[in-house]
PDB file of C-alpha atoms in Angstrom:
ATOM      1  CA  UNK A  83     -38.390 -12.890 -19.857  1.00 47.00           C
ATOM      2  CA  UNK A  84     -39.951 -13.696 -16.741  1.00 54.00           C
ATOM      3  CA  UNK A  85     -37.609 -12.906 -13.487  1.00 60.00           C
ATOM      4  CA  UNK A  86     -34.749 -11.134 -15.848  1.00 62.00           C
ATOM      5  CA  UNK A  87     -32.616  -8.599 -14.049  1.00 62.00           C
ATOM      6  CA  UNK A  88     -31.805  -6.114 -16.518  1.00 59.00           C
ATOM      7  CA  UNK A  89     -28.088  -5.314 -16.703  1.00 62.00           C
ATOM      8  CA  UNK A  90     -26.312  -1.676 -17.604  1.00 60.00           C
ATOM      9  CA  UNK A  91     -23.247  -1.965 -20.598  1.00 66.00           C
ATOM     10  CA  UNK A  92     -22.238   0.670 -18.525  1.00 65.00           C
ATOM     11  CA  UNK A  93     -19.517   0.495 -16.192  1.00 68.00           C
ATOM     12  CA  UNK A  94     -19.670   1.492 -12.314  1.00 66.00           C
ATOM     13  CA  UNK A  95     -18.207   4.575 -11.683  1.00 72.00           C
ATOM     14  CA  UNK A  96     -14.701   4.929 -10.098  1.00 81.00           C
ATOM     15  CA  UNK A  97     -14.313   5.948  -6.522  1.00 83.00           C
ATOM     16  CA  UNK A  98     -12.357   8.446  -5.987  1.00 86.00           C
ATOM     17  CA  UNK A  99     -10.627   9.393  -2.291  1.00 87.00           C
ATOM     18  CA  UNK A 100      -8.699  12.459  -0.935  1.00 90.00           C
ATOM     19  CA  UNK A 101      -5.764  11.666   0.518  1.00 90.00           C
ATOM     20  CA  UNK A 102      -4.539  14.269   3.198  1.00 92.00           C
ATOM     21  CA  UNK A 103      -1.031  15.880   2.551  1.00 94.00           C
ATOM     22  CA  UNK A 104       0.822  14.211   5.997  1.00 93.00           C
ATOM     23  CA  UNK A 105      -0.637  10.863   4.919  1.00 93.00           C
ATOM     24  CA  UNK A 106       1.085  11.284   1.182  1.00 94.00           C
ATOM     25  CA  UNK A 107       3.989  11.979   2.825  1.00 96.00           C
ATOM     26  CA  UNK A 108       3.532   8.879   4.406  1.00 95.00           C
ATOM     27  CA  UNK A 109       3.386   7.467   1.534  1.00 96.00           C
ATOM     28  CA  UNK A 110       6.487   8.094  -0.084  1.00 97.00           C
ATOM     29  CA  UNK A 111       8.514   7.639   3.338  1.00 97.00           C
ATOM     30  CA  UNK A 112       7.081   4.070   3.498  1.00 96.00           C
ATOM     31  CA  UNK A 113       7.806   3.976  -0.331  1.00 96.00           C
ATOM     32  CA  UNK A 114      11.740   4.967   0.180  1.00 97.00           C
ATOM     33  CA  UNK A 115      12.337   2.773   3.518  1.00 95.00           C
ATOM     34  CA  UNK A 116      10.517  -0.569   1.018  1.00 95.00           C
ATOM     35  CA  UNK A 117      13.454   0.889  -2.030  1.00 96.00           C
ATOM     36  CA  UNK A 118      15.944   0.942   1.210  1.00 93.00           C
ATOM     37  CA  UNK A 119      15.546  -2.412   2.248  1.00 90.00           C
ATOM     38  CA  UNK A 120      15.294  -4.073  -1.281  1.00 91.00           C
ATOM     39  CA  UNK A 121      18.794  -1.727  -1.848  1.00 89.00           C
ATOM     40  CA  UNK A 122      20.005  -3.262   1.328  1.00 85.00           C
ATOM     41  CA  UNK A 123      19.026  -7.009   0.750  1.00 82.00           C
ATOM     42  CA  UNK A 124      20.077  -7.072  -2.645  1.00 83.00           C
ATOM     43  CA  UNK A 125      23.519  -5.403  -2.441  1.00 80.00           C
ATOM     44  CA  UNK A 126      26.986  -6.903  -3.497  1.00 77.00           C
ATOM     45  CA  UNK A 127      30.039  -6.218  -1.769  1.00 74.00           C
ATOM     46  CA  UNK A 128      33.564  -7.645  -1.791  1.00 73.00           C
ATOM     47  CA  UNK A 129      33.546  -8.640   1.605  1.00 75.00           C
ATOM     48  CA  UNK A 130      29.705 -10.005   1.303  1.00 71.00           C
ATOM     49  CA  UNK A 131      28.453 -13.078   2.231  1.00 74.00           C
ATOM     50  CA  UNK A 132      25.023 -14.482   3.135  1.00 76.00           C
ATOM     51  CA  UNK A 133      22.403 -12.437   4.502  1.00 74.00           C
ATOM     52  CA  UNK A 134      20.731 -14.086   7.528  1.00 79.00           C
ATOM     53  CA  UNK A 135      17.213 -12.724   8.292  1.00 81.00           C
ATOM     54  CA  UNK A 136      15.346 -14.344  11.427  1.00 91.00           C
ATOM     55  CA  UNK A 137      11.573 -15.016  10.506  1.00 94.00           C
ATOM     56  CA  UNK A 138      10.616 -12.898  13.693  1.00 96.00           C
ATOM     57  CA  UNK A 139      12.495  -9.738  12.385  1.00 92.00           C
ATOM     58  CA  UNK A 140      10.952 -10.075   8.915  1.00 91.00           C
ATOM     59  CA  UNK A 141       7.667 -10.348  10.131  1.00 95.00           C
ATOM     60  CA  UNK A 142       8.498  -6.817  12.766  1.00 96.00           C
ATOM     61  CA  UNK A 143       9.685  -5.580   9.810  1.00 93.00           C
ATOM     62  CA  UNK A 144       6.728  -6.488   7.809  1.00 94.00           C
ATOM     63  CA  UNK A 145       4.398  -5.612  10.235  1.00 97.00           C
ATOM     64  CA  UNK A 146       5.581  -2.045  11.552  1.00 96.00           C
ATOM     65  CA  UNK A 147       4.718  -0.996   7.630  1.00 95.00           C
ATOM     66  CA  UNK A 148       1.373  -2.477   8.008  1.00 96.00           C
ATOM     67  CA  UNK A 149       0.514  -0.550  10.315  1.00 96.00           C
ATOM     68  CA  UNK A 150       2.394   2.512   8.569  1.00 96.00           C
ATOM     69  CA  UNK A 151       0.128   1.946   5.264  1.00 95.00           C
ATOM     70  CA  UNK A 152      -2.893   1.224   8.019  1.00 95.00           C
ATOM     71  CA  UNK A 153      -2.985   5.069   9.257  1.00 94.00           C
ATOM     72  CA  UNK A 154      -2.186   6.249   5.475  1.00 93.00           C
ATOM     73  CA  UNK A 155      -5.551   4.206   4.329  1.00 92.00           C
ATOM     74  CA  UNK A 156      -7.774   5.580   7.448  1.00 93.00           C
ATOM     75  CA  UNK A 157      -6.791   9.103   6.915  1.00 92.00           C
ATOM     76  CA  UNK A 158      -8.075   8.879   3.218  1.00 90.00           C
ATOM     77  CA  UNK A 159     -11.478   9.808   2.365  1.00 85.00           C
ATOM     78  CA  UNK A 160     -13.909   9.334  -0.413  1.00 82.00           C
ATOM     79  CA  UNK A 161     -14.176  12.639  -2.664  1.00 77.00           C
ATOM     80  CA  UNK A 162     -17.538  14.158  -2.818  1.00 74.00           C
ATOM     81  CA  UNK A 163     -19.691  13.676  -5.488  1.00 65.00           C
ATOM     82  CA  UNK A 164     -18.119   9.741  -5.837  1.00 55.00           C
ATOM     83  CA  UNK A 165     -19.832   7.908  -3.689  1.00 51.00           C
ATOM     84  CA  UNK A 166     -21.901   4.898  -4.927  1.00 48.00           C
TER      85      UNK A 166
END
């Protein structure tokens, strides 16, 4: 077969990345402010009535753990011996 690129059956490897301790703890703090705010928007009290969020303060809201998750992801590193 003229021009055939041969394929592998096998699969790529995985990558693998080490994840400093501070930026784990990161992690989990952005992980219990997200359980928070779902806690918060989805609670049901006797006096409740309609929760009125402002696009603007969603999108703070949304944005601030952006950037949270940002400095988690740059702090990681690939483990050695993982690299493709």
């Amino acid at each position: 077969m003229a021009g055939h690129i041969p394929t592998s059956t096998q699969p790529f490897p995985e990558t693998h990345y080490k994840l400093p301790e501070a930026a784990f703890e990161n992690l989990r703090e952005i992980r219990d402010d997200l359980r928070r705010m779902a806690d918060f928007a989805a609670a049901h009290l006797p006096y409740d009535r309609e929760l009125t969020l402002y696009r603007n303060t969603l999108a703070h809201c949304f944005e601030h753990l952006a950037d949270r998750l940002t400095v988690v992801v740059d702090n990681c590193e690939i483990a050695q011996g993982n690299v493709r």
